[in-house]
Amino acid sequence: MNFNDAKNEILQVLSKTERQHLPKLLEWIKTSDDLDDILVDNQSVILHSIAEDLRACLPMEAMAPSETLAMQKGYLYSAASQLVGVEMSSEFVKLQSMAVEKYGFSDRIQVIHADIRSQIALVQKADVLIMNNVFEYFMEPRDQMQAWLYISQNFRKKGALLVTVPSIQEALGLLQDAAFLETLSLSQWIEEIPVDYSVYLKNDTDPDSLKQIHLYRVL
Ligand SMILES: C[S@@+](CC[C@H](N)C(=O)[O-])C[C@H]1O[C@@H](n2cnc3c(N)ncnc32)[C@H](O)[C@@H]1O
């Protein structure tokens, strides 16, 4: 069936549907998992392939299947002219560089092997900063505080966006240091922007994991 035939069939179905059920039907078309198998987009296919490659390189416990690297998702779903990943583990840098080369992403992606705290100029000029569980499991509490302070002092471009997993409040809450929270004074630095979590619900999406994603704007 070509596009026009399919469109006409859909219009016919919609015209035969009782009015009160139309909004529910349209919402189902937009969000239902039932259509996922039909609506696999090109980006999803590439991401799936990257995930397979990474899984093949890692022990099972090192990375969950859904945990494809954020910057590759960034590449496929963003028109940003420059995407820079900063990673202090050399193994992960190697892995990321391998995927970037293999999938031809090096025109816009660069992977830097460094501690983010040494990348002041980069953080200062960034428009969007994505931090996926970055410090919580990888640094001692004292280093985590230093790292958050560094981010809050250098990521200051008005209107720049900060994406964190989990929420910044949750990450900082784990540190249990009220005096530090006061020093950071989050409310003077960023404001949270509500995210519509229903937009990206798919078959394999865990809604609770999705809700761990938080978006903030620099004031
Ligand atoms: C949960 S993993 C996220 C991996 C991947 N970037 C992603 O988004 O899926 C967090 C990564 O942050 C890195 N990391 C932790 N502290 C860092 C720091 N101060 N500078 C650079 N990378 C850091 C860790 O080595 C770890 O690979």
Tab-separated table of C-alpha atoms and ligand atoms in Angstrom:
chain	number	residue	atom	x	y	z
A	1	MET	CA	0.000	0.000	0.000
A	2	ASN	CA	1.453	3.414	-0.894
A	3	PHE	CA	1.295	6.543	1.252
A	4	ASN	CA	-1.906	7.950	-0.237
A	5	ASP	CA	-3.790	4.650	0.008
A	6	ALA	CA	-2.669	4.200	3.610
A	7	LYS	CA	-3.629	7.772	4.449
A	8	ASN	CA	-7.094	7.299	2.951
A	9	GLU	CA	-7.614	4.076	4.884
A	10	ILE	CA	-6.653	5.789	8.121
A	11	LEU	CA	-8.994	8.699	7.383
A	12	GLN	CA	-11.788	6.218	6.708
A	13	VAL	CA	-11.194	4.450	10.008
A	14	LEU	CA	-11.127	7.788	11.816
A	15	SER	CA	-14.353	8.913	10.159
A	16	LYS	CA	-16.059	5.673	11.261
A	17	THR	CA	-14.834	5.944	14.846
A	18	GLU	CA	-17.289	7.278	17.390
A	19	ARG	CA	-16.393	10.890	18.186
A	20	GLN	CA	-15.880	10.339	21.891
A	21	HIS	CA	-13.266	7.659	21.174
A	22	LEU	CA	-11.249	9.728	18.689
A	23	PRO	CA	-8.925	11.456	21.188
A	24	LYS	CA	-8.130	8.080	22.791
A	25	LEU	CA	-7.412	6.533	19.389
A	26	LEU	CA	-5.148	9.403	18.316
A	27	GLU	CA	-3.292	9.260	21.627
A	28	TRP	CA	-2.847	5.501	21.098
A	29	ILE	CA	-1.351	6.095	17.643
A	30	LYS	CA	1.061	8.669	19.082
A	31	THR	CA	2.256	6.787	22.152
A	32	SER	CA	1.357	3.121	22.084
A	33	ASP	CA	3.999	0.415	22.313
A	34	ASP	CA	1.869	-1.680	19.951
A	35	LEU	CA	3.227	0.271	16.990
A	36	ASP	CA	6.903	0.152	17.938
A	37	ASP	CA	7.721	-2.768	15.682
A	38	ILE	CA	6.315	-0.903	12.671
A	39	LEU	CA	7.815	2.458	13.536
A	40	VAL	CA	11.482	1.596	14.020
A	41	ASP	CA	13.324	4.645	12.735
A	42	ASN	CA	16.746	4.748	11.203
A	43	GLN	CA	18.278	6.268	14.323
A	44	SER	CA	16.943	3.429	16.458
A	45	VAL	CA	18.458	0.869	14.104
A	46	ILE	CA	21.879	2.545	14.294
A	47	LEU	CA	21.655	2.872	18.087
A	48	HIS	CA	20.726	-0.763	18.368
A	49	SER	CA	23.738	-1.709	16.287
A	50	ILE	CA	26.035	0.452	18.452
A	51	ALA	CA	24.594	-1.156	21.586
A	52	GLU	CA	25.338	-4.594	20.121
A	53	ASP	CA	28.928	-3.582	19.343
A	54	LEU	CA	29.483	-2.204	22.830
A	55	ARG	CA	27.915	-5.218	24.462
A	56	ALA	CA	30.278	-7.438	22.533
A	57	CYS	CA	33.242	-5.487	23.943
A	58	LEU	CA	32.113	-5.430	27.564
A	59	PRO	CA	31.472	-7.940	30.310
A	60	MET	CA	27.693	-8.229	30.813
A	61	GLU	CA	27.668	-6.405	34.131
A	62	ALA	CA	29.571	-3.382	32.833
A	63	MET	CA	26.801	-1.849	30.754
A	64	ALA	CA	23.118	-2.609	30.474
A	65	PRO	CA	21.837	-3.192	26.927
A	66	SER	CA	19.802	0.006	27.007
A	67	GLU	CA	22.809	2.029	28.134
A	68	THR	CA	24.180	3.094	24.777
A	69	LEU	CA	26.495	6.017	25.191
A	70	ALA	CA	24.784	9.335	25.632
A	71	MET	CA	26.888	11.116	23.078
A	72	GLN	CA	25.989	8.711	20.287
A	73	LYS	CA	22.319	9.320	21.070
A	74	GLY	CA	23.275	13.014	21.062
A	75	TYR	CA	24.749	12.647	17.607
A	76	LEU	CA	21.765	10.880	16.054
A	77	TYR	CA	19.075	13.022	17.610
A	78	SER	CA	20.773	16.409	17.618
A	79	ALA	CA	21.913	18.937	15.054
A	80	ALA	CA	24.565	20.366	17.410
A	81	SER	CA	27.683	21.254	15.438
A	82	GLN	CA	30.080	19.954	18.068
A	83	LEU	CA	29.607	17.168	20.609
A	84	VAL	CA	32.401	16.586	23.067
A	85	GLY	CA	32.524	13.655	25.450
A	86	VAL	CA	34.802	13.930	28.460
A	87	GLU	CA	35.647	10.643	30.136
A	88	MET	CA	38.337	9.846	32.661
A	89	SER	CA	38.376	6.077	32.152
A	90	SER	CA	40.761	5.148	29.354
A	91	GLU	CA	38.845	1.913	28.619
A	92	PHE	CA	35.634	3.830	28.009
A	93	VAL	CA	37.442	6.427	25.903
A	94	LYS	CA	38.814	3.623	23.733
A	95	LEU	CA	35.375	2.082	23.391
A	96	GLN	CA	33.701	5.388	22.592
A	97	SER	CA	36.374	6.323	20.059
A	98	MET	CA	35.916	2.936	18.392
A	99	ALA	CA	32.165	3.505	18.006
A	100	VAL	CA	32.637	7.103	16.821
A	101	GLU	CA	35.056	5.967	14.097
A	102	LYS	CA	33.057	2.916	13.057
A	103	TYR	CA	29.792	4.800	12.608
A	104	GLY	CA	31.386	7.849	10.970
A	105	PHE	CA	30.496	10.303	13.724
A	106	SER	CA	33.907	11.970	13.960
A	107	ASP	CA	32.811	15.013	11.952
A	108	ARG	CA	30.919	16.251	15.018
A	109	ILE	CA	32.015	14.081	17.954
A	110	GLN	CA	35.246	14.333	19.850
A	111	VAL	CA	36.128	12.220	22.886
A	112	ILE	CA	38.566	13.698	25.365
A	113	HIS	CA	40.338	11.516	27.887
A	114	ALA	CA	40.377	13.774	30.951
A	115	ASP	CA	38.857	14.640	34.274
A	116	ILE	CA	36.077	17.142	33.577
A	117	ARG	CA	37.660	19.397	36.215
A	118	SER	CA	40.592	20.040	33.868
A	119	GLN	CA	38.326	21.227	31.029
A	120	ILE	CA	37.417	24.736	32.184
A	121	ALA	CA	37.261	26.378	28.723
A	122	LEU	CA	35.090	23.582	27.353
A	123	VAL	CA	32.612	23.727	30.232
A	124	GLN	CA	32.486	27.529	30.064
A	125	LYS	CA	31.592	27.598	26.373
A	126	ALA	CA	29.164	24.624	26.384
A	127	ASP	CA	25.512	25.289	25.530
A	128	VAL	CA	24.313	21.920	26.819
A	129	LEU	CA	25.923	19.763	29.483
A	130	ILE	CA	24.768	16.164	29.911
A	131	MET	CA	25.746	14.369	33.093
A	132	ASN	CA	24.613	10.759	33.313
A	133	ASN	CA	25.301	9.424	36.827
A	134	VAL	CA	28.707	10.949	36.479
A	135	PHE	CA	30.156	11.519	39.907
A	136	GLU	CA	28.010	9.416	42.264
A	137	TYR	CA	29.664	6.048	41.784
A	138	PHE	CA	33.070	7.119	40.572
A	139	MET	CA	34.437	9.624	43.066
A	140	GLU	CA	34.826	9.994	46.808
A	141	PRO	CA	32.319	12.405	48.428
A	142	ARG	CA	34.971	15.115	48.856
A	143	ASP	CA	35.874	14.928	45.166
A	144	GLN	CA	32.202	14.896	44.222
A	145	MET	CA	31.663	18.143	46.112
A	146	GLN	CA	34.668	19.709	44.445
A	147	ALA	CA	33.411	18.546	41.046
A	148	TRP	CA	29.884	19.931	41.567
A	149	LEU	CA	31.310	23.216	42.809
A	150	TYR	CA	33.512	23.377	39.727
A	151	ILE	CA	30.515	22.709	37.434
A	152	SER	CA	28.387	25.333	39.191
A	153	GLN	CA	31.178	27.919	38.937
A	154	ASN	CA	32.053	27.293	35.286
A	155	PHE	CA	28.817	26.261	33.586
A	156	ARG	CA	27.317	29.762	33.775
A	157	LYS	CA	26.223	30.765	30.255
A	158	LYS	CA	22.770	32.288	30.721
A	159	GLY	CA	20.131	29.985	29.189
A	160	ALA	CA	22.522	27.027	28.812
A	161	LEU	CA	20.919	23.655	29.533
A	162	LEU	CA	22.007	21.056	32.040
A	163	VAL	CA	20.693	17.497	31.786
A	164	THR	CA	21.329	15.235	34.755
A	165	VAL	CA	20.535	11.653	35.703
A	166	PRO	CA	19.386	11.439	38.462
A	167	SER	CA	18.157	14.885	39.542
A	168	ILE	CA	20.893	17.164	40.796
A	169	GLN	CA	19.061	17.316	44.141
A	170	GLU	CA	19.185	13.524	44.441
A	171	ALA	CA	22.866	13.366	43.497
A	172	LEU	CA	23.747	16.069	46.006
A	173	GLY	CA	21.403	14.607	48.639
A	174	LEU	CA	23.567	11.490	48.742
A	175	LEU	CA	26.407	13.657	50.015
A	176	GLN	CA	24.385	14.609	53.105
A	177	ASP	CA	26.174	17.885	53.659
A	178	ALA	CA	23.823	20.798	54.283
A	179	ALA	CA	26.645	23.350	54.462
A	180	PHE	CA	27.877	22.288	51.039
A	181	LEU	CA	24.377	22.624	49.564
A	182	GLU	CA	24.267	26.158	50.882
A	183	THR	CA	27.636	26.974	49.315
A	184	LEU	CA	26.392	25.675	45.979
A	185	SER	CA	23.157	27.728	46.182
A	186	LEU	CA	21.407	25.872	43.389
A	187	SER	CA	18.446	28.265	43.224
A	188	GLN	CA	20.730	31.127	42.180
A	189	TRP	CA	22.448	29.043	39.512
A	190	ILE	CA	19.780	26.937	37.769
A	191	GLU	CA	16.037	26.391	37.493
A	192	GLU	CA	14.395	23.072	36.662
A	193	ILE	CA	12.389	22.849	33.435
A	194	PRO	CA	9.568	20.271	33.436
A	195	VAL	CA	10.087	17.418	30.974
A	196	ASP	CA	7.250	15.646	29.158
A	197	TYR	CA	8.229	12.040	29.841
A	198	SER	CA	5.384	10.619	27.730
A	199	VAL	CA	6.997	11.800	24.478
A	200	TYR	CA	9.610	9.058	24.313
A	201	LEU	CA	7.713	6.097	25.744
A	202	LYS	CA	8.455	2.953	23.756
A	203	ASN	CA	8.144	-0.795	24.240
A	204	ASP	CA	11.472	-1.183	25.973
A	205	THR	CA	11.338	2.081	27.919
A	206	ASP	CA	11.338	1.811	31.657
A	207	PRO	CA	9.193	4.814	32.751
A	208	ASP	CA	10.963	4.996	36.112
A	209	SER	CA	14.383	5.278	34.449
A	210	LEU	CA	13.043	7.931	32.108
A	211	LYS	CA	11.856	9.983	35.078
A	212	GLN	CA	15.424	10.026	36.363
A	213	ILE	CA	16.265	12.442	33.539
A	214	HIS	CA	16.116	16.075	34.683
A	215	LEU	CA	16.526	19.296	32.752
A	216	TYR	CA	17.743	22.631	34.133
A	217	ARG	CA	18.349	26.077	32.669
A	218	VAL	CA	21.218	28.280	33.820
A	219	LEU	CA	19.857	31.551	35.237
B	1	LIG	C1	27.425	6.181	34.487
B	1	LIG	S1	28.787	6.432	33.452
B	1	LIG	C2	28.057	7.174	32.035
B	1	LIG	C3	28.678	6.635	30.788
B	1	LIG	C4	28.279	7.341	29.480
B	1	LIG	N1	28.982	8.617	29.356
B	1	LIG	C5	26.798	7.489	29.344
B	1	LIG	O1	26.278	8.592	29.474
B	1	LIG	O2	26.116	6.498	29.113
B	1	LIG	C6	29.627	7.789	34.201
B	1	LIG	C7	31.018	7.984	33.616
B	1	LIG	O3	31.533	9.189	34.145
B	1	LIG	C8	32.947	9.060	34.240
B	1	LIG	N2	33.431	10.059	35.183
B	1	LIG	C9	33.241	10.109	36.538
B	1	LIG	N3	33.823	11.202	37.060
B	1	LIG	C10	34.387	11.875	36.019
B	1	LIG	C11	35.148	13.075	35.921
B	1	LIG	N4	35.436	13.812	37.004
B	1	LIG	N5	35.587	13.460	34.701
B	1	LIG	C12	35.313	12.715	33.595
B	1	LIG	N6	34.593	11.573	33.621
B	1	LIG	C13	34.140	11.153	34.817
B	1	LIG	C14	33.140	7.626	34.723
B	1	LIG	O4	34.423	7.136	34.388
B	1	LIG	C15	32.003	6.889	33.993
B	1	LIG	O5	32.449	6.249	32.827
